[in-house]
Structure formats: C-alpha cells, structure tokens
Short mmCIF file of C-alpha atoms in Angstrom, two decimals:
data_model
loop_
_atom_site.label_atom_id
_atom_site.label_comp_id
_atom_site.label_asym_id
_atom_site.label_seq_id
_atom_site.Cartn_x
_atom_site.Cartn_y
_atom_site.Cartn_z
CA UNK A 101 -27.90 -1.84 38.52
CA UNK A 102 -26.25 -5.12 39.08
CA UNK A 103 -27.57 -6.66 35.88
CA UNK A 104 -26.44 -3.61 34.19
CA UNK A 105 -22.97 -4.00 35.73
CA UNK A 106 -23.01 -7.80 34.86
CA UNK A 107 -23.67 -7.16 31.15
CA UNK A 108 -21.10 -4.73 31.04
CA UNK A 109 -18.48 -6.48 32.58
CA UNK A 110 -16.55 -3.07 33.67
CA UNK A 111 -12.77 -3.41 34.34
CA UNK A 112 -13.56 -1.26 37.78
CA UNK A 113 -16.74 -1.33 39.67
CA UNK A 114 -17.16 0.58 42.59
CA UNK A 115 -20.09 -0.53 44.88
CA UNK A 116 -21.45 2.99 47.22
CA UNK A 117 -24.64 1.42 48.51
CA UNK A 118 -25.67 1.39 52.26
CA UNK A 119 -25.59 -2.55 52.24
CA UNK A 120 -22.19 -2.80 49.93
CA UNK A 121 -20.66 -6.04 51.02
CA UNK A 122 -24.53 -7.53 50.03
CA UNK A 123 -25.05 -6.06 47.19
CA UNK A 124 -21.19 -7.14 45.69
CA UNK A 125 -21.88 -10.43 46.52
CA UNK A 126 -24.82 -10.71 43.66
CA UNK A 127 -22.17 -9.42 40.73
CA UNK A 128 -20.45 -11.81 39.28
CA UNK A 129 -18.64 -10.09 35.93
CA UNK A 130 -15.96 -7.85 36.51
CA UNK A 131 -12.02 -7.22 36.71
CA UNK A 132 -11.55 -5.32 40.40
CA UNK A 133 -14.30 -4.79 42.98
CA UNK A 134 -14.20 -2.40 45.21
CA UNK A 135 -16.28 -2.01 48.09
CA UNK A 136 -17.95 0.31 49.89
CA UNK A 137 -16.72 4.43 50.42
CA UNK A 138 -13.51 4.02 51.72
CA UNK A 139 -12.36 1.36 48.76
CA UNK A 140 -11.63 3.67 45.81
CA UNK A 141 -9.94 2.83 42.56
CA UNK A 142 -7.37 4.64 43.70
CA UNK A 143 -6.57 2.64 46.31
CA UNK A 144 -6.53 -0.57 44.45
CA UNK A 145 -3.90 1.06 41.64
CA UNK A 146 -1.85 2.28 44.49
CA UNK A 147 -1.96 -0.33 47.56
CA UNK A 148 -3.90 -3.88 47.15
CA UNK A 149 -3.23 -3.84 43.36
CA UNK A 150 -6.41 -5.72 41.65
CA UNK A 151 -5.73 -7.16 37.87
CA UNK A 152 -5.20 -3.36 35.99
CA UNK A 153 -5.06 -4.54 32.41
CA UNK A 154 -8.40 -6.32 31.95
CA UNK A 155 -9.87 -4.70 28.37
CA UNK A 156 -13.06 -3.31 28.88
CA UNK A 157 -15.86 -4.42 26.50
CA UNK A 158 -16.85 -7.18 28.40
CA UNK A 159 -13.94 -9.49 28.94
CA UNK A 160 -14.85 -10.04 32.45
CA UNK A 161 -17.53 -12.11 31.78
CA UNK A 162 -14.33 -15.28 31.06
CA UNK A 163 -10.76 -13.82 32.32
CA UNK A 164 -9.28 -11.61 35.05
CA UNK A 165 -6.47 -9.36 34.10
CA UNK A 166 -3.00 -10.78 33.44
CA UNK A 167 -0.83 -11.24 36.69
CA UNK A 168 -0.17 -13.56 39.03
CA UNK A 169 -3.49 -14.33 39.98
CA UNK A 170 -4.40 -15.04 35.88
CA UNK A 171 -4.79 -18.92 36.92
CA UNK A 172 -5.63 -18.66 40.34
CA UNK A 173 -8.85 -17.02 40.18
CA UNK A 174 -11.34 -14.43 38.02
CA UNK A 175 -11.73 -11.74 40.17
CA UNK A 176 -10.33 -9.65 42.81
CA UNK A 177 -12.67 -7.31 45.06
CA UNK A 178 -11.04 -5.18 48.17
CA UNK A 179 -12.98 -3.30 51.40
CA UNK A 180 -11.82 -0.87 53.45
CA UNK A 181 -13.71 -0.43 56.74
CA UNK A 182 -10.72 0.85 59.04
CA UNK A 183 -10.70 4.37 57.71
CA UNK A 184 -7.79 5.01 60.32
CA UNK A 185 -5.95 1.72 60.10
CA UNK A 186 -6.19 2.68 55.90
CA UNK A 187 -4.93 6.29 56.78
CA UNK A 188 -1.21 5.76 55.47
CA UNK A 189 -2.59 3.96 52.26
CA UNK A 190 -4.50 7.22 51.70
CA UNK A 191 -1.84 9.32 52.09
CA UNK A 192 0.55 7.50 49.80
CA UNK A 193 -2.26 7.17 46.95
CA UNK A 194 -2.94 10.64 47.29
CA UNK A 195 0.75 11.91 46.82
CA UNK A 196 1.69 9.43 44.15
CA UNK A 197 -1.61 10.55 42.11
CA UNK A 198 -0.30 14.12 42.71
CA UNK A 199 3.20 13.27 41.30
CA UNK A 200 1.88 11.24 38.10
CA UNK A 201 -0.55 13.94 37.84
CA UNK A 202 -3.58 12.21 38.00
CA UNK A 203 -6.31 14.44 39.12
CA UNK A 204 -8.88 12.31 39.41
CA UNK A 205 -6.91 9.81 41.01
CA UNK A 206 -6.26 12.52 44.00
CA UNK A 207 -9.24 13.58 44.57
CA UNK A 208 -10.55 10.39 44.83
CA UNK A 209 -8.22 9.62 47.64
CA UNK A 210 -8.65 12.84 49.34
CA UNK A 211 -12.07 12.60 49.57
CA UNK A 212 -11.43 10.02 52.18
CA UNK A 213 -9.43 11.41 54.35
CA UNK A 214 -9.85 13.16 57.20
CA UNK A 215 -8.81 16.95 58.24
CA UNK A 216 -6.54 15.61 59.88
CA UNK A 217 -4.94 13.68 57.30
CA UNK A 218 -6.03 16.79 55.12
CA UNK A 219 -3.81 19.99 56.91
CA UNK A 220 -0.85 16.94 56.70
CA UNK A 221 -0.70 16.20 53.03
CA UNK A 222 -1.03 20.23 52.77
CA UNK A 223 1.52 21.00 54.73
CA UNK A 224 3.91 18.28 53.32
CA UNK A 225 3.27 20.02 49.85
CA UNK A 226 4.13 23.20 50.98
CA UNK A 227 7.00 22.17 52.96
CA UNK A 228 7.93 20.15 49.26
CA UNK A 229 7.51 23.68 47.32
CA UNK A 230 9.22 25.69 50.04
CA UNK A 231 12.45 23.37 49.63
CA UNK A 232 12.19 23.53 45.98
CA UNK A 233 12.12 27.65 45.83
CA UNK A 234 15.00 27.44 48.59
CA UNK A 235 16.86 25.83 45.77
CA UNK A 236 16.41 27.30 42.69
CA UNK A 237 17.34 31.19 41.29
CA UNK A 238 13.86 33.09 42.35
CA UNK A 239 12.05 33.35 38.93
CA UNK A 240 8.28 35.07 38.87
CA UNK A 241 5.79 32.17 39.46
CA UNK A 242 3.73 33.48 36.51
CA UNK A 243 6.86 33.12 34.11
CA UNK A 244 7.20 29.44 35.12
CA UNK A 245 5.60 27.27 32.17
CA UNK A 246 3.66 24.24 33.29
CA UNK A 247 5.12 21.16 32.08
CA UNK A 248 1.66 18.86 32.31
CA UNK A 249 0.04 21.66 30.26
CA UNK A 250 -0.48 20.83 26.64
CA UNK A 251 -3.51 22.37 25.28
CA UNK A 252 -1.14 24.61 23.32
CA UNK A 253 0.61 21.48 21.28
CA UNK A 254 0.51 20.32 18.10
CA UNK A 255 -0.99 17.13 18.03
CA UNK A 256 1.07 14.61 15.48
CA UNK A 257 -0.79 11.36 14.84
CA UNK A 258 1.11 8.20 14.45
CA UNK A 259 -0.01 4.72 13.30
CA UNK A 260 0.06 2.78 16.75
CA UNK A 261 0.57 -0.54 15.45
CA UNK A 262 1.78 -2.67 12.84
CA UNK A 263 5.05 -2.89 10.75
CA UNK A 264 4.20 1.17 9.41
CA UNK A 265 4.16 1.90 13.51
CA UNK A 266 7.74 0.34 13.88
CA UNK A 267 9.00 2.58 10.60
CA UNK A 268 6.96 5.48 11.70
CA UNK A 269 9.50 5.58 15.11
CA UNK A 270 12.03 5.97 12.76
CA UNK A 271 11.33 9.24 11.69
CA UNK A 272 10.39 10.34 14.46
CA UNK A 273 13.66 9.75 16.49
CA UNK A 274 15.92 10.88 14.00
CA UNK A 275 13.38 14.17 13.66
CA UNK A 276 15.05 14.02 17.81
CA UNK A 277 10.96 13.98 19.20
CA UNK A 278 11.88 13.56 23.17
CA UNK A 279 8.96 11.69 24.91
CA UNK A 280 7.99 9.27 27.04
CA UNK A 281 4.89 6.87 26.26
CA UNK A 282 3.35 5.34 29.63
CA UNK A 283 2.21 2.11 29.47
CA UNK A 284 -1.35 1.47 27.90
CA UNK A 285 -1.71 5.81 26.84
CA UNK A 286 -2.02 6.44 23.33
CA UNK A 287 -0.83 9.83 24.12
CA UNK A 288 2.57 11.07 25.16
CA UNK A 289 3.36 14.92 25.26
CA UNK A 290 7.25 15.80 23.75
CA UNK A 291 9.36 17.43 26.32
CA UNK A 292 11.93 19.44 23.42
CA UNK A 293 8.80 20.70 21.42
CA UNK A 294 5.59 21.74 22.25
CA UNK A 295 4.53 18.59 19.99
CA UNK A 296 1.93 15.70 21.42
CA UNK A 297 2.05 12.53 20.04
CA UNK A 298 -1.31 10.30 19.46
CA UNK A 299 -0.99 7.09 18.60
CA UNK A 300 -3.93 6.16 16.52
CA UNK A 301 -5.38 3.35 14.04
CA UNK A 302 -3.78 3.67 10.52
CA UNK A 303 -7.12 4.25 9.25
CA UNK A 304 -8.30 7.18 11.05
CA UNK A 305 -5.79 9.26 11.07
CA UNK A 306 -6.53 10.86 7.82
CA UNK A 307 -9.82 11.77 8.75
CA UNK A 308 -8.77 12.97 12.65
CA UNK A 309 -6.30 15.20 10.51
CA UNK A 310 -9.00 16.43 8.39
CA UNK A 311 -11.82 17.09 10.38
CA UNK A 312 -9.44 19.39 12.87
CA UNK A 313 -8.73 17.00 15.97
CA UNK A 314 -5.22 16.55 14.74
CA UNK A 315 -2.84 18.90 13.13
CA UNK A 316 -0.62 16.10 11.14
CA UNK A 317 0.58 12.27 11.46
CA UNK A 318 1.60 9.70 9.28
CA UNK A 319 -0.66 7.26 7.44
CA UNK A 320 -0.59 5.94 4.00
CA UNK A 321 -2.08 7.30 1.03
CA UNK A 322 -4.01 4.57 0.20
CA UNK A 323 -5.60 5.47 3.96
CA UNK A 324 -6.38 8.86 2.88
CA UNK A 325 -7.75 8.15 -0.46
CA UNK A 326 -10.36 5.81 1.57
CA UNK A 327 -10.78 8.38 4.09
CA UNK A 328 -11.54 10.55 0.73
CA UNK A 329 -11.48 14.11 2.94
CA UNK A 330 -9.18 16.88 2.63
CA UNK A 331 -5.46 17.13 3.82
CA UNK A 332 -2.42 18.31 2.78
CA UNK A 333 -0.35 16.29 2.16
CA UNK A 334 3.38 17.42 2.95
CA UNK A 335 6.32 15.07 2.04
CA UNK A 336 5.94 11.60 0.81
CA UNK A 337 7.92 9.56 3.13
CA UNK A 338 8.98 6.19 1.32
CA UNK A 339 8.13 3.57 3.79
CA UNK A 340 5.21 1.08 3.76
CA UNK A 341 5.18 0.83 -0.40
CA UNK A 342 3.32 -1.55 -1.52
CA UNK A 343 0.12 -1.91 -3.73
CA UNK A 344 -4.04 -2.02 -3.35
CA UNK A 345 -4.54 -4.45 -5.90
CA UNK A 346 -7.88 -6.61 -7.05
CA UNK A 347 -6.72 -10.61 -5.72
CA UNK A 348 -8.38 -13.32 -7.50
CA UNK A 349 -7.87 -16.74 -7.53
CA UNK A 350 -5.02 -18.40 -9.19
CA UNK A 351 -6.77 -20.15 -11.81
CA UNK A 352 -8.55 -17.35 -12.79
CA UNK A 353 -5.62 -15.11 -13.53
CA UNK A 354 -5.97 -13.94 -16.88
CA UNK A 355 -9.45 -12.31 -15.66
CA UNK A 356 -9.53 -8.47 -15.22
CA UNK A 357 -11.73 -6.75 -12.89
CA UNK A 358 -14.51 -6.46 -15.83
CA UNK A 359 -15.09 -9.75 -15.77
CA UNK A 360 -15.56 -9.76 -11.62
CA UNK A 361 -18.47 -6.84 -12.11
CA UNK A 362 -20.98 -8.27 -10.61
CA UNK A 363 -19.52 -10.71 -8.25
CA UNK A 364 -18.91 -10.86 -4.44
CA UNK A 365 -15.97 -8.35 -3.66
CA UNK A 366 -14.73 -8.67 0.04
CA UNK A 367 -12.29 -5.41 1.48
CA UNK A 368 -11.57 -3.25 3.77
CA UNK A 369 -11.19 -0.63 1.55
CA UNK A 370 -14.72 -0.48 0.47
CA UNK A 371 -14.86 3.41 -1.07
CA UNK A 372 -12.09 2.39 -3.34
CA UNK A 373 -13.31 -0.62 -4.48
CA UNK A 374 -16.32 1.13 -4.91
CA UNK A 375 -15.13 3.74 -7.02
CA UNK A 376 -13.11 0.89 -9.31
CA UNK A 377 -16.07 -1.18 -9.91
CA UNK A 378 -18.54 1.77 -10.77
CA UNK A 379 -17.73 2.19 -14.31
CA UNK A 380 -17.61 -0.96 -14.78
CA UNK A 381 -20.89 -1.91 -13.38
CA UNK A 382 -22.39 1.01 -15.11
CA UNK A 383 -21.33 -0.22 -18.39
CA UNK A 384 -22.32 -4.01 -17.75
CA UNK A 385 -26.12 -2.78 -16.37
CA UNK A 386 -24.68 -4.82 -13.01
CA UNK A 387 -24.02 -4.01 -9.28
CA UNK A 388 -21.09 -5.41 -7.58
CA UNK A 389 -21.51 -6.76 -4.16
CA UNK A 390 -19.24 -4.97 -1.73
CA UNK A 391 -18.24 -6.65 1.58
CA UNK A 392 -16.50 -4.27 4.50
CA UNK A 393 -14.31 -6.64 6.62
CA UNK A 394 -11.47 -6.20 8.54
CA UNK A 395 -8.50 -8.91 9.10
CA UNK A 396 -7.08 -11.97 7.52
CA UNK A 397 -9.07 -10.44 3.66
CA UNK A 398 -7.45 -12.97 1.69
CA UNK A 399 -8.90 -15.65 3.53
CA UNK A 400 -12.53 -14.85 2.03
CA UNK A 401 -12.30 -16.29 -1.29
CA UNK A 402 -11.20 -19.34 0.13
CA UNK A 403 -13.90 -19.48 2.77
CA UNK A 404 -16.17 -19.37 -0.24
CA UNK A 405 -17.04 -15.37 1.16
CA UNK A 406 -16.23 -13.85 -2.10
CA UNK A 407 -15.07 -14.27 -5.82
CA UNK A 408 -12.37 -11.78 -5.10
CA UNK A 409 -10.87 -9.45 -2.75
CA UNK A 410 -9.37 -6.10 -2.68
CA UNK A 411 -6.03 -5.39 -0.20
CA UNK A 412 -3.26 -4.23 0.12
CA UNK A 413 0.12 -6.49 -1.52
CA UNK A 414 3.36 -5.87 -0.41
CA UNK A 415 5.92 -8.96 -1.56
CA UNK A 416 2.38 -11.04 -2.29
CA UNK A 417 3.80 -14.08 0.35
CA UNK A 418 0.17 -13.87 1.66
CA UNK A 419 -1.56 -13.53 -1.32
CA UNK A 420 -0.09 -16.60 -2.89
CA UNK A 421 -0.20 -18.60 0.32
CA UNK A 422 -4.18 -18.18 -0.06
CA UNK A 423 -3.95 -19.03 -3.67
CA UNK A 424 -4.54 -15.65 -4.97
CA UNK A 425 -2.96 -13.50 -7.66
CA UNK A 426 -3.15 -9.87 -8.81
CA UNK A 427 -5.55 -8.97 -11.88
CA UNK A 428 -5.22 -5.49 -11.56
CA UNK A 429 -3.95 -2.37 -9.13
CA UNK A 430 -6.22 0.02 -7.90
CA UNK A 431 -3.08 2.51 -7.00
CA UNK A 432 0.29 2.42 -5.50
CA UNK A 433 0.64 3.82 -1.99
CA UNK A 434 3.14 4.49 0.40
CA UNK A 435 3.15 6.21 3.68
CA UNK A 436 3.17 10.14 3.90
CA UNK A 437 3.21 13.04 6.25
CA UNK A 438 -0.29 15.04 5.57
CA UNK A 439 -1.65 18.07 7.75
CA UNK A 440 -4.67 19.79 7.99
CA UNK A 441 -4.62 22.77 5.62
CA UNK A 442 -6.28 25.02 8.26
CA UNK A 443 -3.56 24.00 11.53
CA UNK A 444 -2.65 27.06 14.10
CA UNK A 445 0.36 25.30 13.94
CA UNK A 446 1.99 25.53 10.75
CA UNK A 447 5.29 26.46 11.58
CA UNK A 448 5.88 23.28 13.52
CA UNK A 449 4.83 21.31 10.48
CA UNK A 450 7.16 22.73 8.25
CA UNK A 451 10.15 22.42 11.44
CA UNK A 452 9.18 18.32 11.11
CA UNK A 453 8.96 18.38 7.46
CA UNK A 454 12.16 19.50 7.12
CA UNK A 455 13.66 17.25 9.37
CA UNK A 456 12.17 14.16 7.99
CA UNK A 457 13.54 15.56 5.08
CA UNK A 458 16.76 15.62 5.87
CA UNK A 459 16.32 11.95 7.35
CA UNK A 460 15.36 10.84 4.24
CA UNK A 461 18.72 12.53 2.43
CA UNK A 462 20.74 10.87 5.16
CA UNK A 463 19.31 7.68 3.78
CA UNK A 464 19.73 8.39 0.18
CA UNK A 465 23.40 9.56 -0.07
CA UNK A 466 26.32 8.76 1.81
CA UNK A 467 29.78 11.44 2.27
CA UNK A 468 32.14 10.63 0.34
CA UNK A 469 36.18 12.66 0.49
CA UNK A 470 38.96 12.11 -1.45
CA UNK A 471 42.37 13.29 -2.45
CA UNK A 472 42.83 14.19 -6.27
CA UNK A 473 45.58 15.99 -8.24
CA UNK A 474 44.42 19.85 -9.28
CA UNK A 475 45.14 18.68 -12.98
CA UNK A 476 41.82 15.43 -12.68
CA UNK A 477 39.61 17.53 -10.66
CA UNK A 478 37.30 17.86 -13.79
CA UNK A 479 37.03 14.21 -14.78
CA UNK A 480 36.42 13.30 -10.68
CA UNK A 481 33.97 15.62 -10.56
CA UNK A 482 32.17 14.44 -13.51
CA UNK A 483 32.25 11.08 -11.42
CA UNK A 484 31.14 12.93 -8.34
CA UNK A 485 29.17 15.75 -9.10
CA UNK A 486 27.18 15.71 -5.49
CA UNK A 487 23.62 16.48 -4.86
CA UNK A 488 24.67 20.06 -5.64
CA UNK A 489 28.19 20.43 -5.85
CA UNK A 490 31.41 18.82 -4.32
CA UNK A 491 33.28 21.18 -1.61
CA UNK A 492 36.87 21.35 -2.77
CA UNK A 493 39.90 22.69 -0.70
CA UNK A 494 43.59 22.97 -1.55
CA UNK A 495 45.95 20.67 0.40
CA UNK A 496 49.29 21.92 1.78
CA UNK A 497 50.76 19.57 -0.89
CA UNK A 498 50.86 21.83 -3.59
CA UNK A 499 48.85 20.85 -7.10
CA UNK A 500 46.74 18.48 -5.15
CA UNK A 501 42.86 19.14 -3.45
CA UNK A 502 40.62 17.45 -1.25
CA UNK A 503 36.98 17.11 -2.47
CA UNK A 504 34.23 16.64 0.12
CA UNK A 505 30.89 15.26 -1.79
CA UNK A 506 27.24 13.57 -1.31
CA UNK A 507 26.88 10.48 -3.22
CA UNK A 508 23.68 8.12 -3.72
CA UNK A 509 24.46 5.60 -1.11
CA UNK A 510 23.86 2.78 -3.56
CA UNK A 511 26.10 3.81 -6.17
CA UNK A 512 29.12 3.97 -3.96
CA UNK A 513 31.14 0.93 -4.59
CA UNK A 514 30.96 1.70 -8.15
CA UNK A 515 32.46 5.36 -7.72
CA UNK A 516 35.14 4.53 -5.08
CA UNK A 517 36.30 1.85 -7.56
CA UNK A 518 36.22 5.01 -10.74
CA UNK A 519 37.84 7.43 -8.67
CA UNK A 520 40.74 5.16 -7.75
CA UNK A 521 41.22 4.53 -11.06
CA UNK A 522 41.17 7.91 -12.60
CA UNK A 523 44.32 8.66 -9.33
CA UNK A 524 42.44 9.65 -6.62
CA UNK A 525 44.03 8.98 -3.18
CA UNK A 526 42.93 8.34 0.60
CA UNK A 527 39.05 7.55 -0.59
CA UNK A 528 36.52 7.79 2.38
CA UNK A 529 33.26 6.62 2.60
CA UNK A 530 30.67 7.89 5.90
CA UNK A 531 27.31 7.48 6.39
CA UNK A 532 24.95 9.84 7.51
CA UNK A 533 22.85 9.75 10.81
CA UNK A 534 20.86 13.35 9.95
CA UNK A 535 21.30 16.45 7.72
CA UNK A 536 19.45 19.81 5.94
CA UNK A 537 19.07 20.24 2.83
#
C-alpha cells in the first residue's frame, strides 16, 4: 500500500492502520498526511491547514502545495491522539462543512465525535432552525425549495480558460447569470435561474453537449466540426474569429496543400486535417502523416517535427514569429452557442438565446434622438431609417418632431455629421448596455 501511495503521490493520504505513526514514516510522496482515526481531511481543511492546492497526478513526488511553507519544506502530516483535547476542532469542522455544504466533509468529522459532542451539535442545529422559523412568515416546509439542490438545472458549458473564457463572461453577465464560482470548482450553480454553469476545456464541450451530459455552452465551431457529433447550433456569437489554416514555412509559400500530401502534418485538429488531406492523398496514391499534439503547434516545423502544421490563426503574430505562413484555410470559425437537440430544457435555451441576442444588438447599434422640422422628416429618415423604424413624436413646438432611432454604432459620426447638415437640432448619441429585439 505504501508503494502504491508513493507512486501516486495523492494530494491527501489518510493513514487508518493499527501502527499509523510507523507506517507514515515509510511514505515519502505526498501533499498532507494525516494520521491515524482521529486526523481526518477534514480536520486539516478546517484547523491545522496542510498545503490544499497541490495538483494531483503525482506532483508530490518534487513540490508541496503553494503557501507559506512552499520553501520551507515538502510535506506537511498532522495526528490527533487527544480525541477530547481535539473536541472543539471537531465541532467547528463539522458545522463549517454543514454550512458550505459539504457532506462528506461532515460526516467525516462526525464520525469522530463522541455522543456527547453528538446530542450538542444536534441541538445547536435545532436551536439554529428554531430561531430561523421564529423569524420568518410560517411557510409549509415542503413548499420551501432547496437552494443546494440542482439536479433540476440546465447545465451551460463554458470554455474555462483562455482569451474565448474571458469573452465568454461577457455574455454571460450581460445575459444577468447570478453566480458565484468557489475557488478551484469548475461548477457554480446560478442563484436567478435554475441554470448551472460548467466550466470545461474548449474542446469538449461540443461533444459533452452532444452526447447528453450538457444541455448547451459556448465553444467554437471549428471545436465542433472536430468533435464532428451532433448539436444544434443556436446563435453564432461573433467572438473568437479567426481561421484553421494549413502553416508552412515561409519560403515555401507559394505551395498549396497538394504539394504537402504526403508529408509530416503536426495538429491538434487531427479529424480536420484529416478530412483536408484525404482527397488529396487519394488522388496522389499517398498517405499523409498526421501528428495529434497539443500546445505551442507552430513550434513543430521548426523543431524539424513536421513539414507543416495545421492551427488555428488569428492576427498570424505567432505564425510569423515561427516563420510560418498560410497556404490555405481549412474554414473560418468563430465561437457559437450550440445545444443538444434532445435538452428537457429547451425553454431556457431559447430565454439565453435571446438575451445574448440582444447583447449582441446592444453592440451593433447605438440610440441615436434628434430634433427635426415636420417638413425634413423624410430626407432624415432616409439618413436614419433604424433597424426597423425610427419612433417619431411631435414636440410642443409646433411643425417640429423628435425622432428616437437605432443606428450601427460604427456609422455614427458619419450620420450625426448628415443630420446636422440637412437642420436637425439637439443630436444625441447613447450607447446601449442590453436590449430585445
């Protein structure tokens, strides 16, 4: 068991053996030791506080977790022997894994108490839950929702890194999502919509989505044409455009990707590049050699890995910094909101569709009002026709209107400037935080 442990360097290793102080002292990889029955992981969160950030996967074999101790020393082990002198450190673990509700966590904790300690905690939770009724407007306890329970939610994935993750936010604030994410969880339930957000890689999403585990998320199309699996996808959400194009070295520019069938492809995209270079192959009697990595692609060519690669370009800074340039584009992609076409919860797709909808509108057009005689309002609204049609109202001045209208954002300079020359007064320009189409 202790080579076991060793190999797997675990962030937390508990040690219940009847000689647990001599068996510790033979393992050697690990982040926080704990020792013996009454020295649960609990206890270590909650009162002595071992390193709690180590990864697993075997780190602990060369570094502790990061705190104060991070150049002090590898490891940090505690024992409890005292059960009574440790009493008030079980209590407090116990309640504060109650409060964060972390089941596990309490039962841990109350497994090593005693009944004394037991009928106490009870009674201070019923004396908690008596106060609370005593306060609040008597409702049936069966009508009371529980706020921890989300097996009902729609689950909405979102990238949970990278430059897409920052964007993907975005939307998701201004679609006014109410969370909170807790440090290191990938998951964090909505409190204003039964909505959970999972905070996946870019990558997966698409096929989490399709296979049923999520009901919708964000990822790019390029992702999902990869993923090649079945998802609807909702509203295309024009962030993260860029293009998946075949890189190859500078001095080889006028090549196309004919002339590279055959040759050492590297990617992390390997079903698309796959699917480019099939035809081609086929026609040349040839079979490309397809590399899957992941990271830092463009360095391959250079390493002498492969002729060529296949990624992702954006403003090509990276491509030319490795000498690269494009020969040809596999497809253009940008990020979009997909679902799964078979979701329970389709109503709450189409409530966040519409709302990053109406984001996106807020970011496209700008409200614009103005005062105009009666006698121009045809020429200004040839200038400002709106995304439908301006809203005019008459002004107490008689023969003159105010017109209330959605322009493109990026074409407003030019028509303030047009509509002050045509005679239109008191021109005002707003943007726009939100809005419904």
């Amino acid at each position: 068991a202790v080579e076991i442990s060793d190999r797997l360097a675990p962030e937390h290793l508990e040690v219940h053996t009847r000689n647990a102080k001599e068996v510790s002292d033979r393992c050697q990889h690990y982040g926080g030791l704990f020792i013996g029955h009454g020295a649960a992981e609990v206890l270590g969160d909650y009162g002595a506080g071992p390193n709690h950030t180590l990864p697993t996967g075997g780190t602990a074999r060369s570094c502790g977790g990061l705190s104060v101790f991070t150049f002090l020393r590898i490891r940090t082990w505690l024992q409890l022997t005292n059960h009574k002198t440790a009493a008030g450190l079980v209590r407090d673990a116990h309640m504060l894994a109650k409060i964060e509700g972390l089941e596990g966590h309490a039962v841990a904790a109350a497994r090593r108490l005693d009944e004394e300690d037991a009928q106490m905690i009870a009674k201070t939770v019923e004396s908690a839950e008596a106060a609370l009724v005593a306060h609040s407007v008597p409702v049936p306890k069966q009508a009371l929702p529980d706020p921890t329970d989300t097996s009902s939610h729609m689950l909405l994935a979102l990238p949970k890194k990278g430059r897409l993750a920052e964007m993907c936010l975005k939307f998701v604030e201004a679609a006014g999502l109410q969370y909170h994410r807790r440090d290191r969880l990938d998951v964090a339930p909505c409190t204003n919509l039964p909505i959970t957000l999972v905070f996946l890689p870019a990558k997966d999403i698409a096929s989490f989505i399709s296979m049923g585990n999520v009901d919708a998320g964000i990822t790019g199309q390029d992702m999902v044409a990869e993923a090649n699996c079945t998802v609807n996808t909702e509203l295309e959400l024009g962030i993260g455009k860029c293009a998946l194009s075949l890189q190859v070295p500078e001095v080889q520019g006028s090549l196309t990707g004919a002339d590279f069938a055959g040759k050492r492809i590297a990617t992390s995209f390997p079903n698309l590049t796959r699917k480019f270079f099939e035809p081609l192959d086929k026609l040349q009697g040839v079979t490309t050699k397809i590399t899957d990595i992941s990271g830092s692609v463009e360095a391959a060519v250079g390493l002498g890995l492969a002729d060529a690669v296949v990624d992702l370009v954006e403003t090509g800074t990276t491509m030319k910094a490795a000498g690269l340039c494009v020969a040809e584009n596999l497809m253009k992609t940008q990020a979009v909101l997909i679902s799964n076409p078979h979701t329970l919860h389709a109503d709450l797709v189409c409530k966040i569709r519409q709302r990053f909808e109406g984001y996106l509108t807020s970011k496209k057009f700008s409200l614009m009002q103005y005062n105009v005689p009666r006698t121009l309002l045809p020429e200004a609204v040839l200038i400002t026709p709106g995304k439908r049609s301006p809203t005019v109202q008459q002004l107490d001045e008689e023969d003159w209107v105010a017109v209330s209208v959605m322009v493109e954002t990026k074409q407003t300079a030019e028509v303030m400037d047009q509509l002050k020359e045509l005679g239109a007064t008191d021109i005002l320009l707003m943007s726009l935080s939100n809005c419904r189409s």
